[in-house]
């Protein structure tokens, strides 16, 4: 058992930290106001190869593992979670291809997905369902060499940006089973009529998508004929990787909140001494530090297991459940340390508090994570 980062992992961590502090941090105010991530920033991150960390070199990746992927996600989220999330949705839609596509599809789609001028989307949620694949209404019907897709998805991240989208459809000829299809965003019949005003994660563009007779080559059925009608399996496999990123985002934000609280506690003077001297502040900081430590251990354990190819479902659900609740506690405790200054936007803690809430909701709500976390024990 080795709890140390390798030299290469340390170098990656330092590079992402430096990049995030020098290139992302100065843009945060603008992103919070404009409510999107500048395209030039996405391009810079792609040029550094950080969208391809967890992919083999033959598909255009850098041949690292999920451990490196979560290092990148953690460090980016420590500075600005919206940007990390924009990139992680590319990771989840890429996981779709890497885990389930045919070899021909991987060779055809992944190099562009990882290095090209686009960023991926993953479209499952609909107005009637965010948690139940049997309730999908978006349909796909085969017409010769093409699919014809009709319907509407809601809350789709990066939907307004160019790139590939993995769409989950109700396959009419398969008796309504779920089939996953990869399409290019912005093609004829594809529109994004609504962009959401959100509580947090303002740098992330999230939109509804309408598919009006959208035609996609039949060869873009994820996994080919063998995986047709097995969209639920694809959904579960891909969201496990999505969840890993959410856990890394939770750890990165929790680390940031802890650092802000520690610095403030040492500097803020009350009754003639730094508030760090008060036992109440010490116990808040102690609890935060324990949450951060436990979250990070769970994150890297699960990322390591993912890299080794182990079955992830229960571990990913448990890690996601704990880290998302932990970052909520940490951000809340940090606000107590900063008092009134936490409630105004002079410090980024109120943003972290708002952004952190999403980790309990997206990629499957925590109520469902609790159920998955228990299944292997109760079988
Ligand atoms: C900022 C943002 C970005 C998003 N990005 C994407 C994206 O890129 N792609 C995408 O497909 N979706 C995306 N989503 C959607 C998100 O993943 C769903 O909103 C989420 O899965 C919850 O779905 P829902 O809101 O329909 O909740 P519902 O399924 O309606 O659930 C509502 C509540 O009911 C309870 N509940 C539901 N089902 C169960 C159950 N089986 N057991 C126990 N309790 C249950 C839970 O308490 C849950 O919180 C995004 C959402 C947000 C806010």
Tab-separated table of C-alpha atoms and ligand atoms in Angstrom:
chain	number	residue	atom	x	y	z
A	1	UNK	CA	0.000	0.000	0.000
A	2	UNK	CA	1.487	3.328	-1.079
A	3	UNK	CA	-0.231	6.607	-0.222
A	4	UNK	CA	2.342	8.778	-2.015
A	5	UNK	CA	1.872	10.569	-5.320
A	6	UNK	CA	4.423	9.600	-7.975
A	7	UNK	CA	6.838	12.279	-9.261
A	8	UNK	CA	4.729	12.551	-12.444
A	9	UNK	CA	1.534	12.964	-10.427
A	10	UNK	CA	3.151	15.697	-8.321
A	11	UNK	CA	4.246	17.477	-11.492
A	12	UNK	CA	0.737	17.250	-12.924
A	13	UNK	CA	-0.774	18.544	-9.667
A	14	UNK	CA	1.621	21.499	-9.646
A	15	UNK	CA	0.973	22.287	-13.327
A	16	UNK	CA	-2.817	22.242	-12.895
A	17	UNK	CA	-2.534	24.335	-9.723
A	18	UNK	CA	-0.324	26.910	-11.448
A	19	UNK	CA	-2.564	27.009	-14.519
A	20	UNK	CA	-5.722	27.328	-12.404
A	21	UNK	CA	-4.273	30.153	-10.310
A	22	UNK	CA	-2.713	32.028	-13.241
A	23	UNK	CA	-5.187	31.406	-16.066
A	24	UNK	CA	-8.558	30.513	-14.489
A	25	UNK	CA	-8.624	32.622	-11.301
A	26	UNK	CA	-8.321	35.991	-13.148
A	27	UNK	CA	-11.370	35.031	-15.269
A	28	UNK	CA	-13.649	33.958	-12.407
A	29	UNK	CA	-15.338	37.333	-11.941
A	30	UNK	CA	-16.028	37.532	-15.679
A	31	UNK	CA	-17.368	33.953	-15.789
A	32	UNK	CA	-19.624	34.589	-12.780
A	33	UNK	CA	-21.066	37.632	-14.577
A	34	UNK	CA	-21.209	36.354	-18.164
A	35	UNK	CA	-22.375	32.946	-16.910
A	36	UNK	CA	-20.242	30.875	-19.248
A	37	UNK	CA	-16.701	29.559	-19.631
A	38	UNK	CA	-14.788	31.461	-22.356
A	39	UNK	CA	-14.137	29.194	-25.322
A	40	UNK	CA	-10.439	30.233	-25.401
A	41	UNK	CA	-10.062	28.805	-21.885
A	42	UNK	CA	-11.555	25.463	-22.928
A	43	UNK	CA	-9.188	25.404	-25.912
A	44	UNK	CA	-6.161	26.112	-23.684
A	45	UNK	CA	-7.104	23.232	-21.370
A	46	UNK	CA	-7.570	20.895	-24.314
A	47	UNK	CA	-4.217	21.958	-25.768
A	48	UNK	CA	-2.550	20.908	-22.498
A	49	UNK	CA	-3.888	17.371	-23.020
A	50	UNK	CA	-5.963	17.409	-19.819
A	51	UNK	CA	-9.112	16.178	-21.576
A	52	UNK	CA	-7.230	13.030	-22.552
A	53	UNK	CA	-5.503	12.072	-19.292
A	54	UNK	CA	-7.482	8.876	-18.716
A	55	UNK	CA	-7.367	7.620	-22.327
A	56	UNK	CA	-4.849	5.379	-24.116
A	57	UNK	CA	-2.459	7.110	-26.497
A	58	UNK	CA	-3.813	5.238	-29.530
A	59	UNK	CA	-7.085	7.166	-29.169
A	60	UNK	CA	-5.374	10.530	-28.728
A	61	UNK	CA	-5.062	10.435	-24.938
A	62	UNK	CA	-1.963	10.750	-22.772
A	63	UNK	CA	-2.126	7.190	-21.449
A	64	UNK	CA	-2.515	8.032	-17.753
A	65	UNK	CA	-5.174	6.757	-15.359
A	66	UNK	CA	-8.247	7.933	-13.472
A	67	UNK	CA	-5.932	8.955	-10.620
A	68	UNK	CA	-4.376	11.636	-12.827
A	69	UNK	CA	-7.861	12.577	-14.012
A	70	UNK	CA	-9.064	13.266	-10.465
A	71	UNK	CA	-5.852	15.140	-9.603
A	72	UNK	CA	-6.646	17.498	-12.499
A	73	UNK	CA	-10.305	17.802	-11.451
A	74	UNK	CA	-9.463	18.410	-7.773
A	75	UNK	CA	-6.910	21.124	-8.495
A	76	UNK	CA	-9.128	22.932	-11.000
A	77	UNK	CA	-12.113	22.821	-8.621
A	78	UNK	CA	-9.983	24.270	-5.839
A	79	UNK	CA	-9.946	27.450	-7.934
A	80	UNK	CA	-13.208	27.315	-9.909
A	81	UNK	CA	-15.512	24.334	-10.022
A	82	UNK	CA	-17.541	25.468	-13.059
A	83	UNK	CA	-14.525	25.103	-15.339
A	84	UNK	CA	-13.675	21.686	-13.886
A	85	UNK	CA	-17.260	20.613	-14.492
A	86	UNK	CA	-17.266	21.856	-18.088
A	87	UNK	CA	-14.238	19.609	-18.663
A	88	UNK	CA	-15.602	16.651	-16.662
A	89	UNK	CA	-18.730	16.416	-18.805
A	90	UNK	CA	-16.359	15.888	-21.726
A	91	UNK	CA	-14.834	13.117	-19.584
A	92	UNK	CA	-18.186	11.480	-18.966
A	93	UNK	CA	-19.280	11.556	-22.605
A	94	UNK	CA	-15.820	10.231	-23.513
A	95	UNK	CA	-16.193	7.436	-20.949
A	96	UNK	CA	-19.317	6.507	-22.851
A	97	UNK	CA	-17.201	5.975	-25.961
A	98	UNK	CA	-14.148	4.442	-24.257
A	99	UNK	CA	-16.126	1.894	-22.245
A	100	UNK	CA	-18.882	0.937	-24.674
A	101	UNK	CA	-18.118	1.979	-28.287
A	102	UNK	CA	-16.770	-0.368	-30.953
A	103	UNK	CA	-13.065	-0.169	-31.830
A	104	UNK	CA	-13.963	1.556	-35.109
A	105	UNK	CA	-16.009	4.187	-33.208
A	106	UNK	CA	-13.220	4.797	-30.691
A	107	UNK	CA	-10.665	5.353	-33.468
A	108	UNK	CA	-13.094	7.592	-35.377
A	109	UNK	CA	-14.519	9.685	-32.513
A	110	UNK	CA	-12.097	9.835	-29.594
A	111	UNK	CA	-9.162	11.784	-31.136
A	112	UNK	CA	-11.507	14.649	-32.041
A	113	UNK	CA	-13.381	14.363	-28.744
A	114	UNK	CA	-10.156	14.636	-26.741
A	115	UNK	CA	-8.137	17.065	-28.851
A	116	UNK	CA	-10.460	18.714	-31.375
A	117	UNK	CA	-12.274	22.015	-31.305
A	118	UNK	CA	-15.283	20.930	-29.220
A	119	UNK	CA	-16.419	19.854	-25.756
A	120	UNK	CA	-18.705	16.906	-25.062
A	121	UNK	CA	-22.215	16.677	-23.622
A	122	UNK	CA	-24.120	13.840	-22.023
A	123	UNK	CA	-27.878	14.044	-22.539
A	124	UNK	CA	-30.030	11.853	-20.329
A	125	UNK	CA	-32.302	14.091	-18.244
A	126	UNK	CA	-35.786	15.002	-19.505
A	127	UNK	CA	-38.566	17.089	-17.991
A	128	UNK	CA	-40.287	13.959	-16.686
A	129	UNK	CA	-37.179	12.169	-15.448
A	130	UNK	CA	-33.712	12.741	-14.075
A	131	UNK	CA	-33.488	9.394	-12.354
A	132	UNK	CA	-35.617	6.831	-14.228
A	133	UNK	CA	-34.423	5.532	-17.650
A	134	UNK	CA	-37.763	3.813	-18.248
A	135	UNK	CA	-39.504	7.171	-18.332
A	136	UNK	CA	-37.548	8.575	-21.322
A	137	UNK	CA	-39.675	10.189	-24.030
A	138	UNK	CA	-37.052	11.230	-26.607
A	139	UNK	CA	-37.377	8.671	-29.408
A	140	UNK	CA	-35.046	7.239	-32.013
A	141	UNK	CA	-36.400	5.501	-35.105
A	142	UNK	CA	-34.193	3.813	-37.697
A	143	UNK	CA	-34.605	5.018	-41.267
A	144	UNK	CA	-32.176	3.096	-43.516
A	145	UNK	CA	-28.618	4.156	-42.691
A	146	UNK	CA	-29.774	6.857	-40.284
A	147	UNK	CA	-31.450	7.436	-36.953
A	148	UNK	CA	-34.221	9.992	-36.701
A	149	UNK	CA	-34.341	11.545	-33.209
A	150	UNK	CA	-37.252	13.535	-31.789
A	151	UNK	CA	-37.814	14.891	-28.308
A	152	UNK	CA	-36.445	17.236	-25.671
A	153	UNK	CA	-33.728	17.010	-23.036
A	154	UNK	CA	-33.407	19.384	-20.086
A	155	UNK	CA	-30.459	20.582	-17.944
A	156	UNK	CA	-27.800	19.581	-20.469
A	157	UNK	CA	-24.318	20.908	-19.698
A	158	UNK	CA	-22.242	22.278	-22.606
A	159	UNK	CA	-25.242	21.824	-24.967
A	160	UNK	CA	-24.643	25.273	-26.461
A	161	UNK	CA	-20.990	24.511	-27.240
A	162	UNK	CA	-19.675	22.582	-30.275
A	163	UNK	CA	-18.611	18.935	-29.995
A	164	UNK	CA	-20.176	15.496	-29.583
A	165	UNK	CA	-23.219	14.636	-27.498
A	166	UNK	CA	-24.174	11.181	-26.210
A	167	UNK	CA	-27.994	11.077	-26.304
A	168	UNK	CA	-30.135	8.497	-24.490
A	169	UNK	CA	-33.267	7.643	-26.483
A	170	UNK	CA	-36.291	5.420	-26.293
A	171	UNK	CA	-35.728	2.973	-29.160
A	172	UNK	CA	-39.175	2.533	-30.713
A	173	UNK	CA	-38.348	-0.653	-32.682
A	174	UNK	CA	-36.800	-2.224	-29.556
A	175	UNK	CA	-40.062	-1.900	-27.605
A	176	UNK	CA	-38.964	1.347	-25.963
A	177	UNK	CA	-35.640	0.066	-24.597
A	178	UNK	CA	-32.949	2.718	-24.129
A	179	UNK	CA	-30.369	3.172	-26.917
A	180	UNK	CA	-27.419	5.553	-26.819
A	181	UNK	CA	-26.469	7.532	-29.931
A	182	UNK	CA	-23.579	9.918	-30.506
A	183	UNK	CA	-24.286	13.037	-32.537
A	184	UNK	CA	-22.606	16.292	-33.387
A	185	UNK	CA	-24.177	19.246	-31.576
A	186	UNK	CA	-25.658	22.003	-33.724
A	187	UNK	CA	-26.682	19.800	-36.681
A	188	UNK	CA	-29.985	20.369	-38.515
A	189	UNK	CA	-32.991	20.024	-36.210
A	190	UNK	CA	-30.882	20.568	-33.032
A	191	UNK	CA	-31.639	23.662	-30.978
A	192	UNK	CA	-31.127	24.991	-27.443
A	193	UNK	CA	-34.146	27.191	-26.778
A	194	UNK	CA	-33.460	27.808	-23.073
A	195	UNK	CA	-30.337	28.503	-21.035
A	196	UNK	CA	-30.867	28.223	-17.266
A	197	UNK	CA	-30.359	30.904	-14.628
A	198	UNK	CA	-28.767	28.915	-11.800
A	199	UNK	CA	-28.079	29.266	-8.081
A	200	UNK	CA	-24.375	28.576	-8.601
A	201	UNK	CA	-21.852	27.034	-11.003
A	202	UNK	CA	-22.305	30.195	-13.024
A	203	UNK	CA	-19.395	29.478	-15.354
A	204	UNK	CA	-21.254	26.464	-16.660
A	205	UNK	CA	-23.795	26.795	-19.458
A	206	UNK	CA	-26.723	24.429	-18.958
A	207	UNK	CA	-29.552	24.334	-21.515
A	208	UNK	CA	-32.602	22.503	-22.784
A	209	UNK	CA	-32.127	20.739	-26.125
A	210	UNK	CA	-34.827	20.120	-28.725
A	211	UNK	CA	-34.367	17.366	-31.320
A	212	UNK	CA	-36.669	17.962	-34.274
A	213	UNK	CA	-36.182	15.125	-36.786
A	214	UNK	CA	-32.446	15.123	-36.124
A	215	UNK	CA	-30.742	12.660	-38.483
A	216	UNK	CA	-27.649	10.819	-37.296
A	217	UNK	CA	-25.713	8.056	-39.095
A	218	UNK	CA	-26.796	4.627	-37.805
A	219	UNK	CA	-23.079	3.803	-37.389
A	220	UNK	CA	-23.115	6.216	-34.411
A	221	UNK	CA	-25.115	3.799	-32.238
A	222	UNK	CA	-22.804	3.547	-29.218
A	223	UNK	CA	-21.318	0.049	-29.196
A	224	UNK	CA	-22.999	-0.817	-32.512
A	225	UNK	CA	-25.751	-3.403	-32.925
A	226	UNK	CA	-24.560	-5.376	-29.866
A	227	UNK	CA	-25.297	-2.457	-27.511
A	228	UNK	CA	-28.558	-1.340	-29.109
A	229	UNK	CA	-31.254	-1.339	-26.389
A	230	UNK	CA	-28.596	-1.445	-23.651
A	231	UNK	CA	-28.527	2.273	-22.936
A	232	UNK	CA	-29.207	1.743	-19.237
A	233	UNK	CA	-25.984	-0.262	-18.913
A	234	UNK	CA	-24.150	2.539	-20.746
A	235	UNK	CA	-25.725	5.140	-18.474
A	236	UNK	CA	-24.616	3.348	-15.303
A	237	UNK	CA	-21.073	2.714	-16.588
A	238	UNK	CA	-20.505	6.270	-17.796
A	239	UNK	CA	-22.004	7.995	-14.775
A	240	UNK	CA	-19.619	6.057	-12.514
A	241	UNK	CA	-16.799	7.990	-14.190
A	242	UNK	CA	-18.894	11.160	-14.035
A	243	UNK	CA	-19.325	10.592	-10.309
A	244	UNK	CA	-15.563	10.287	-9.826
A	245	UNK	CA	-15.203	13.796	-11.234
A	246	UNK	CA	-17.984	15.105	-8.982
A	247	UNK	CA	-16.142	13.639	-5.963
A	248	UNK	CA	-12.924	15.345	-7.088
A	249	UNK	CA	-14.838	18.595	-7.466
A	250	UNK	CA	-16.173	18.203	-3.920
A	251	UNK	CA	-12.651	17.597	-2.568
A	252	UNK	CA	-11.204	20.572	-4.478
A	253	UNK	CA	-13.907	22.930	-3.206
A	254	UNK	CA	-13.610	21.588	0.360
A	255	UNK	CA	-9.836	22.132	0.261
A	256	UNK	CA	-10.364	25.711	-0.925
A	257	UNK	CA	-12.920	26.386	1.834
A	258	UNK	CA	-10.552	24.980	4.467
A	259	UNK	CA	-7.649	27.124	3.239
A	260	UNK	CA	-9.805	30.275	3.252
A	261	UNK	CA	-11.074	29.548	6.787
A	262	UNK	CA	-7.600	28.808	8.194
A	263	UNK	CA	-6.113	32.001	6.731
A	264	UNK	CA	-9.026	34.097	7.977
A	265	UNK	CA	-8.919	32.562	11.460
A	266	UNK	CA	-5.240	33.493	11.800
A	267	UNK	CA	-5.771	37.060	10.582
A	268	UNK	CA	-9.100	38.084	12.105
A	269	UNK	CA	-8.653	39.629	15.550
A	270	UNK	CA	-11.393	39.672	18.199
A	271	UNK	CA	-10.955	40.663	21.859
A	272	UNK	CA	-7.309	41.384	21.144
A	273	UNK	CA	-6.333	37.997	19.666
A	274	UNK	CA	-6.738	36.064	16.414
A	275	UNK	CA	-10.004	34.109	16.374
A	276	UNK	CA	-7.862	30.999	15.715
A	277	UNK	CA	-7.241	31.083	19.498
A	278	UNK	CA	-10.908	30.414	20.278
A	279	UNK	CA	-11.689	26.732	20.911
A	280	UNK	CA	-14.949	27.090	18.940
A	281	UNK	CA	-13.007	28.111	15.817
A	282	UNK	CA	-10.437	25.354	16.422
A	283	UNK	CA	-13.168	22.741	16.564
A	284	UNK	CA	-14.768	24.033	13.343
A	285	UNK	CA	-11.387	23.882	11.588
A	286	UNK	CA	-10.661	20.435	13.041
A	287	UNK	CA	-13.948	19.076	11.775
A	288	UNK	CA	-13.364	20.602	8.348
A	289	UNK	CA	-9.865	19.121	8.151
A	290	UNK	CA	-11.205	15.659	9.030
A	291	UNK	CA	-13.869	15.920	6.327
A	292	UNK	CA	-11.312	16.981	3.725
A	293	UNK	CA	-8.922	14.186	4.707
A	294	UNK	CA	-11.588	11.459	4.638
A	295	UNK	CA	-13.025	12.740	1.343
A	296	UNK	CA	-9.625	12.780	-0.332
A	297	UNK	CA	-8.803	9.240	0.830
A	298	UNK	CA	-12.110	7.933	-0.517
A	299	UNK	CA	-11.659	9.797	-3.790
A	300	UNK	CA	-8.175	8.441	-4.516
A	301	UNK	CA	-9.084	4.935	-3.386
A	302	UNK	CA	-12.023	4.874	-5.812
A	303	UNK	CA	-10.007	6.464	-8.635
A	304	UNK	CA	-7.277	3.854	-8.090
A	305	UNK	CA	-9.869	1.034	-8.192
A	306	UNK	CA	-11.347	2.537	-11.382
A	307	UNK	CA	-7.895	2.577	-12.963
A	308	UNK	CA	-7.398	-1.085	-12.047
A	309	UNK	CA	-10.675	-1.902	-13.820
A	310	UNK	CA	-12.622	-2.989	-10.710
A	311	UNK	CA	-16.405	-2.901	-10.544
A	312	UNK	CA	-17.134	0.608	-9.279
A	313	UNK	CA	-20.862	0.960	-8.672
A	314	UNK	CA	-21.001	0.733	-4.864
A	315	UNK	CA	-17.623	2.427	-4.211
A	316	UNK	CA	-18.449	5.323	-6.534
A	317	UNK	CA	-21.860	5.788	-4.890
A	318	UNK	CA	-20.409	5.702	-1.356
A	319	UNK	CA	-17.605	8.099	-2.253
A	320	UNK	CA	-19.984	10.466	-3.980
A	321	UNK	CA	-22.428	10.331	-1.051
A	322	UNK	CA	-19.748	11.107	1.526
A	323	UNK	CA	-17.745	13.710	-0.399
A	324	UNK	CA	-20.812	15.681	-1.484
A	325	UNK	CA	-22.158	15.845	2.073
A	326	UNK	CA	-18.689	16.602	3.401
A	327	UNK	CA	-18.112	19.572	1.102
A	328	UNK	CA	-21.504	20.918	2.143
A	329	UNK	CA	-20.473	20.679	5.830
A	330	UNK	CA	-17.019	22.120	5.147
A	331	UNK	CA	-18.369	25.095	3.203
A	332	UNK	CA	-20.955	25.724	5.910
A	333	UNK	CA	-18.355	25.522	8.696
A	334	UNK	CA	-16.058	27.846	6.754
A	335	UNK	CA	-18.909	30.353	6.587
A	336	UNK	CA	-19.200	30.200	10.387
A	337	UNK	CA	-15.485	30.949	10.685
A	338	UNK	CA	-15.773	33.990	8.415
A	339	UNK	CA	-18.991	35.244	10.011
A	340	UNK	CA	-20.646	38.106	8.141
A	341	UNK	CA	-17.778	38.280	5.632
A	342	UNK	CA	-18.749	34.818	4.402
A	343	UNK	CA	-22.149	36.079	3.347
A	344	UNK	CA	-20.899	38.769	0.973
A	345	UNK	CA	-18.834	38.203	-2.128
A	346	UNK	CA	-15.566	39.642	-0.782
A	347	UNK	CA	-14.422	36.085	-0.180
A	348	UNK	CA	-15.171	33.188	-2.554
A	349	UNK	CA	-16.716	31.149	0.258
A	350	UNK	CA	-20.324	32.068	-0.581
A	351	UNK	CA	-19.686	30.910	-4.165
A	352	UNK	CA	-18.209	27.622	-2.946
A	353	UNK	CA	-21.239	27.133	-0.670
A	354	UNK	CA	-23.584	27.599	-3.659
A	355	UNK	CA	-21.513	25.506	-6.069
A	356	UNK	CA	-21.055	22.692	-3.542
A	357	UNK	CA	-24.784	22.030	-3.314
A	358	UNK	CA	-24.834	20.735	-6.877
A	359	UNK	CA	-22.559	17.814	-5.964
A	360	UNK	CA	-25.484	16.300	-4.018
A	361	UNK	CA	-27.784	16.541	-7.039
A	362	UNK	CA	-26.229	16.027	-10.447
A	363	UNK	CA	-24.990	12.710	-11.828
A	364	UNK	CA	-27.802	11.133	-9.813
A	365	UNK	CA	-29.272	12.546	-6.605
A	366	UNK	CA	-27.889	11.388	-3.243
A	367	UNK	CA	-31.104	9.539	-2.409
A	368	UNK	CA	-30.271	7.159	-5.268
A	369	UNK	CA	-26.573	7.001	-4.304
A	370	UNK	CA	-27.688	5.715	-0.891
A	371	UNK	CA	-29.588	2.872	-2.549
A	372	UNK	CA	-26.660	1.927	-4.837
A	373	UNK	CA	-24.280	2.158	-1.875
A	374	UNK	CA	-26.263	-0.558	-0.100
A	375	UNK	CA	-27.049	-2.973	-2.954
A	376	UNK	CA	-23.939	-5.201	-2.848
A	377	UNK	CA	-24.383	-5.647	0.926
A	378	UNK	CA	-28.043	-6.592	0.742
A	379	UNK	CA	-27.901	-8.883	-2.297
B	1	LIG	C1	-26.374	22.472	-13.152
B	1	LIG	C2	-26.916	21.149	-13.634
B	1	LIG	C3	-26.265	20.477	-14.668
B	1	LIG	C4	-26.794	19.279	-15.141
B	1	LIG	N1	-26.187	18.664	-16.217
B	1	LIG	C5	-26.753	17.551	-16.773
B	1	LIG	C6	-26.216	16.965	-17.966
B	1	LIG	O1	-25.215	17.429	-18.520
B	1	LIG	N2	-26.853	15.883	-18.474
B	1	LIG	C7	-27.972	15.332	-17.919
B	1	LIG	O2	-28.503	14.362	-18.447
B	1	LIG	N3	-28.511	15.875	-16.785
B	1	LIG	C8	-27.920	16.961	-16.201
B	1	LIG	N4	-28.467	17.528	-15.072
B	1	LIG	C9	-29.650	16.932	-14.484
B	1	LIG	C10	-29.366	16.179	-13.206
B	1	LIG	O3	-28.475	15.109	-13.392
B	1	LIG	C11	-30.733	15.724	-12.683
B	1	LIG	O4	-31.421	16.906	-12.359
B	1	LIG	C12	-30.617	14.853	-11.479
B	1	LIG	O5	-30.229	13.558	-11.875
B	1	LIG	C13	-31.935	14.776	-10.731
B	1	LIG	O6	-32.994	14.572	-11.588
B	1	LIG	P1	-34.402	15.302	-11.334
B	1	LIG	O7	-34.133	16.707	-11.049
B	1	LIG	O8	-35.319	14.997	-12.462
B	1	LIG	O9	-34.894	14.617	-10.036
B	1	LIG	P2	-36.053	13.561	-9.855
B	1	LIG	O10	-35.710	12.265	-10.487
B	1	LIG	O11	-37.353	14.202	-10.194
B	1	LIG	O12	-35.986	13.406	-8.282
B	1	LIG	C14	-36.443	14.421	-7.375
B	1	LIG	C15	-36.202	13.928	-5.979
B	1	LIG	O13	-36.999	12.771	-5.739
B	1	LIG	C16	-36.277	11.787	-5.026
B	1	LIG	N5	-36.128	10.555	-5.860
B	1	LIG	C17	-36.248	10.425	-7.194
B	1	LIG	N6	-36.095	9.148	-7.595
B	1	LIG	C18	-35.851	8.438	-6.467
B	1	LIG	C19	-35.598	7.076	-6.219
B	1	LIG	N7	-35.564	6.142	-7.200
B	1	LIG	N8	-35.393	6.701	-4.942
B	1	LIG	C20	-35.424	7.599	-3.940
B	1	LIG	N9	-35.648	8.913	-4.123
B	1	LIG	C21	-35.868	9.343	-5.376
B	1	LIG	C22	-34.913	12.403	-4.711
B	1	LIG	O14	-34.965	12.999	-3.438
B	1	LIG	C23	-34.753	13.484	-5.745
B	1	LIG	O15	-33.929	14.532	-5.284
B	1	LIG	C24	-27.955	18.725	-14.566
B	1	LIG	C25	-28.591	19.399	-13.495
B	1	LIG	C26	-28.088	20.597	-13.050
B	1	LIG	C27	-28.819	21.296	-11.944
